[in-house]
Amino acid sequence: MVLDVGCGDGMSMMPLLNLGHHCVGVDIKLQSLVGFKNDLDDKECLLNIQNNVSLWSQTTSVNANTKLIGNEKDKLNMCNSSMFDLVRWDLRYGLPFKENSFDLVISVSFLQWLFYGPWQKQLESFFGSLRKVVALEGKTVIQFYPASVNQVENTIDIAMKYFKGVLVGDYPHIDRGRKLFLILF
């Protein structure tokens, strides 16, 4: 199973869904999740979704942590389908899923947002919970745009408390900034 952290409009999940992978997308922005759901409704035959999808389903994802407490539990809203789940969640509090739920975690252009506010606490919460939800042999690929070298160093320092990994830089377009990929295992 694949987790897309900060999934937004689901663009990164689409190729995986089209290959038949079950995906879970998590994002705080309800508008993006609704937009993704609506786009999938338009492409229903492509994904072979067999039932209506509702963001406000009464069912609970098998991967959701049902032992959440306080207002964190109130922030969790599900969208269930045979192909994907969408979860509305504030990622500053870490990931709300059961241990060892995901074989692959991807994230595109999300991580840099954790540097707003108490960044050290937010990064610790994120990487600590990420370590728990990634299966023992699972992999994680995080693409991000740090604002400074310090953000890169701080990210690596905290991520390496929980994972082994490598940082890869790519310059796909000369006139745009570099893309950094944190590959964790």
Tab-separated table of C-alpha atoms in Angstrom:
chain	number	residue	atom	x	y	z
A	1	MET	CA	0.000	0.000	0.000
A	2	VAL	CA	1.202	3.530	-0.852
A	3	LEU	CA	0.880	6.699	1.229
A	4	ASP	CA	1.041	10.129	-0.422
A	5	VAL	CA	1.877	12.721	2.263
A	6	GLY	CA	0.587	16.193	1.424
A	7	CYS	CA	-1.245	14.726	-1.563
A	8	GLY	CA	-2.995	17.962	-2.553
A	9	ASP	CA	-4.951	17.363	-5.749
A	10	GLY	CA	-3.670	13.792	-6.049
A	11	MET	CA	-1.492	14.317	-9.103
A	12	SER	CA	1.324	12.184	-7.656
A	13	MET	CA	-1.076	9.338	-6.852
A	14	MET	CA	-2.633	9.070	-10.304
A	15	PRO	CA	0.145	7.031	-11.963
A	16	LEU	CA	0.180	4.642	-8.994
A	17	LEU	CA	-3.608	4.271	-9.042
A	18	ASN	CA	-3.485	3.626	-12.776
A	19	LEU	CA	-0.988	0.818	-12.120
A	20	GLY	CA	-3.452	-0.759	-9.679
A	21	HIS	CA	-1.819	0.229	-6.368
A	22	HIS	CA	-4.065	1.018	-3.419
A	23	CYS	CA	-3.155	4.520	-2.262
A	24	VAL	CA	-3.908	6.649	0.760
A	25	GLY	CA	-3.630	10.405	0.339
A	26	VAL	CA	-3.370	12.719	3.336
A	27	ASP	CA	-3.611	16.502	3.267
A	28	ILE	CA	-5.038	19.246	5.447
A	29	LYS	CA	-6.614	21.180	2.590
A	30	LEU	CA	-10.198	20.034	2.175
A	31	GLN	CA	-10.579	21.890	-1.124
A	32	SER	CA	-7.754	19.856	-2.664
A	33	LEU	CA	-9.162	16.551	-1.412
A	34	VAL	CA	-12.627	17.401	-2.739
A	35	GLY	CA	-11.077	18.427	-6.069
A	36	PHE	CA	-9.225	15.105	-6.298
A	37	LYS	CA	-12.395	13.173	-5.455
A	38	ASN	CA	-14.333	15.108	-8.104
A	39	ASP	CA	-11.618	14.522	-10.705
A	40	LEU	CA	-11.776	10.798	-9.973
A	41	ASP	CA	-15.564	10.825	-10.312
A	42	ASP	CA	-15.005	12.157	-13.847
A	43	LYS	CA	-12.474	9.372	-14.528
A	44	GLU	CA	-14.415	6.577	-12.882
A	45	CYS	CA	-14.031	4.173	-15.780
A	46	LEU	CA	-10.245	4.712	-15.834
A	47	LEU	CA	-9.836	3.615	-12.225
A	48	ASN	CA	-12.693	1.131	-12.211
A	49	ILE	CA	-14.075	2.506	-8.952
A	50	GLN	CA	-17.044	0.368	-8.061
A	51	ASN	CA	-18.910	2.491	-5.544
A	52	ASN	CA	-19.583	6.133	-4.784
A	53	VAL	CA	-16.902	7.883	-2.805
A	54	SER	CA	-17.769	10.290	-0.017
A	55	LEU	CA	-15.357	12.465	1.921
A	56	TRP	CA	-17.608	12.188	4.938
A	57	SER	CA	-17.988	8.419	5.066
A	58	GLN	CA	-18.991	6.844	8.385
A	59	THR	CA	-16.571	3.982	7.759
A	60	THR	CA	-13.012	3.992	9.022
A	61	SER	CA	-9.967	3.186	6.955
A	62	VAL	CA	-8.305	-0.032	8.060
A	63	ASN	CA	-5.085	1.977	8.262
A	64	ALA	CA	-6.383	4.765	10.473
A	65	ASN	CA	-5.198	4.890	14.039
A	66	THR	CA	-8.421	4.603	16.033
A	67	LYS	CA	-6.680	5.398	19.338
A	68	LEU	CA	-6.226	9.092	18.589
A	69	ILE	CA	-7.083	11.438	21.405
A	70	GLY	CA	-8.399	14.964	21.854
A	71	ASN	CA	-8.929	17.312	18.961
A	72	GLU	CA	-6.537	15.294	16.769
A	73	LYS	CA	-9.274	12.658	16.434
A	74	ASP	CA	-11.762	15.356	15.427
A	75	LYS	CA	-9.511	16.415	12.547
A	76	LEU	CA	-9.555	12.982	10.912
A	77	ASN	CA	-12.009	12.588	8.049
A	78	MET	CA	-12.015	9.683	5.619
A	79	CYS	CA	-12.827	9.009	2.014
A	80	ASN	CA	-13.040	5.280	1.283
A	81	SER	CA	-12.990	3.480	-2.032
A	82	SER	CA	-11.756	0.161	-3.305
A	83	MET	CA	-8.735	1.945	-4.839
A	84	PHE	CA	-7.886	4.763	-2.462
A	85	ASP	CA	-8.529	6.516	0.832
A	86	LEU	CA	-8.333	10.263	1.374
A	87	VAL	CA	-7.631	11.546	4.854
A	88	ARG	CA	-7.927	15.141	5.978
A	89	TRP	CA	-5.291	15.656	8.632
A	90	ASP	CA	-2.970	18.356	9.959
A	91	LEU	CA	0.451	16.823	9.308
A	92	ARG	CA	2.145	19.055	11.885
A	93	TYR	CA	0.931	16.450	14.397
A	94	GLY	CA	2.542	13.501	12.619
A	95	LEU	CA	0.781	10.734	10.692
A	96	PRO	CA	-2.453	9.173	12.053
A	97	PHE	CA	-2.017	5.617	10.797
A	98	LYS	CA	-1.365	2.216	12.316
A	99	GLU	CA	2.166	0.872	12.530
A	100	ASN	CA	3.658	-0.857	9.471
A	101	SER	CA	0.750	0.152	7.219
A	102	PHE	CA	2.664	1.275	4.120
A	103	ASP	CA	5.216	-0.334	1.816
A	104	LEU	CA	5.925	2.944	0.056
A	105	VAL	CA	5.524	6.564	1.140
A	106	ILE	CA	5.843	9.412	-1.321
A	107	SER	CA	5.665	13.135	-0.766
A	108	VAL	CA	5.989	15.894	-3.336
A	109	SER	CA	6.509	19.509	-2.256
A	110	PHE	CA	5.163	19.095	1.270
A	111	LEU	CA	8.061	18.862	3.705
A	112	GLN	CA	9.147	22.506	3.477
A	113	TRP	CA	5.813	23.579	5.021
A	114	LEU	CA	6.853	22.022	8.331
A	115	PHE	CA	9.422	24.819	8.715
A	116	TYR	CA	6.618	27.289	9.452
A	117	GLY	CA	5.938	27.449	13.176
A	118	PRO	CA	7.835	25.269	15.670
A	119	TRP	CA	9.761	23.444	12.941
A	120	GLN	CA	11.886	21.193	15.164
A	121	LYS	CA	8.852	19.814	17.004
A	122	GLN	CA	6.960	19.403	13.725
A	123	LEU	CA	9.830	17.594	11.989
A	124	GLU	CA	10.347	15.307	14.999
A	125	SER	CA	6.637	14.472	15.063
A	126	PHE	CA	6.545	13.892	11.317
A	127	PHE	CA	9.630	11.688	10.994
A	128	GLY	CA	8.888	9.821	14.221
A	129	SER	CA	5.385	8.922	13.069
A	130	LEU	CA	6.634	8.194	9.543
A	131	ARG	CA	9.058	5.607	10.939
A	132	LYS	CA	6.133	3.887	12.679
A	133	VAL	CA	3.803	3.715	9.669
A	134	VAL	CA	6.378	2.554	7.102
A	135	ALA	CA	6.642	-1.237	6.940
A	136	LEU	CA	9.922	-2.791	8.047
A	137	GLU	CA	11.141	-3.234	4.451
A	138	GLY	CA	9.285	-0.122	3.239
A	139	LYS	CA	10.778	2.854	1.437
A	140	THR	CA	10.078	6.582	1.475
A	141	VAL	CA	10.802	9.215	-1.175
A	142	ILE	CA	10.287	12.860	-0.207
A	143	GLN	CA	10.795	15.642	-2.749
A	144	PHE	CA	11.043	19.094	-1.189
A	145	TYR	CA	12.159	22.687	-1.725
A	146	PRO	CA	14.149	23.928	1.267
A	147	ALA	CA	14.535	27.673	1.659
A	148	SER	CA	18.114	27.395	2.913
A	149	VAL	CA	21.050	25.088	3.509
A	150	ASN	CA	20.104	25.146	7.211
A	151	GLN	CA	16.713	23.624	6.380
A	152	VAL	CA	18.420	20.836	4.453
A	153	GLU	CA	20.807	20.154	7.330
A	154	ASN	CA	18.037	20.258	9.942
A	155	THR	CA	15.865	17.912	7.882
A	156	ILE	CA	18.690	15.415	7.454
A	157	ASP	CA	19.659	15.587	11.144
A	158	ILE	CA	16.135	14.790	12.302
A	159	ALA	CA	15.323	12.236	9.576
A	160	MET	CA	18.522	10.285	10.329
A	161	LYS	CA	17.354	9.744	13.922
A	162	TYR	CA	14.692	7.441	12.472
A	163	PHE	CA	15.980	6.250	9.089
A	164	LYS	CA	18.975	5.506	6.960
A	165	GLY	CA	18.923	7.298	3.674
A	166	VAL	CA	20.408	9.499	1.029
A	167	LEU	CA	19.778	12.998	-0.305
A	168	VAL	CA	19.712	13.325	-4.085
A	169	GLY	CA	19.718	16.633	-5.971
A	170	ASP	CA	18.421	17.073	-9.493
A	171	TYR	CA	18.390	20.033	-11.849
A	172	PRO	CA	15.764	19.062	-14.439
A	173	HIS	CA	15.367	22.630	-15.745
A	174	ILE	CA	18.257	25.062	-15.946
A	175	ASP	CA	16.008	28.083	-15.395
A	176	ARG	CA	14.302	26.658	-12.272
A	177	GLY	CA	15.602	25.634	-8.859
A	178	ARG	CA	16.963	22.271	-7.977
A	179	LYS	CA	14.782	19.442	-6.746
A	180	LEU	CA	15.908	17.593	-3.659
A	181	PHE	CA	14.843	14.033	-2.929
A	182	LEU	CA	15.232	12.470	0.482
A	183	ILE	CA	15.224	8.697	0.014
A	184	LEU	CA	14.692	6.861	3.297
A	185	PHE	CA	14.815	3.193	4.217
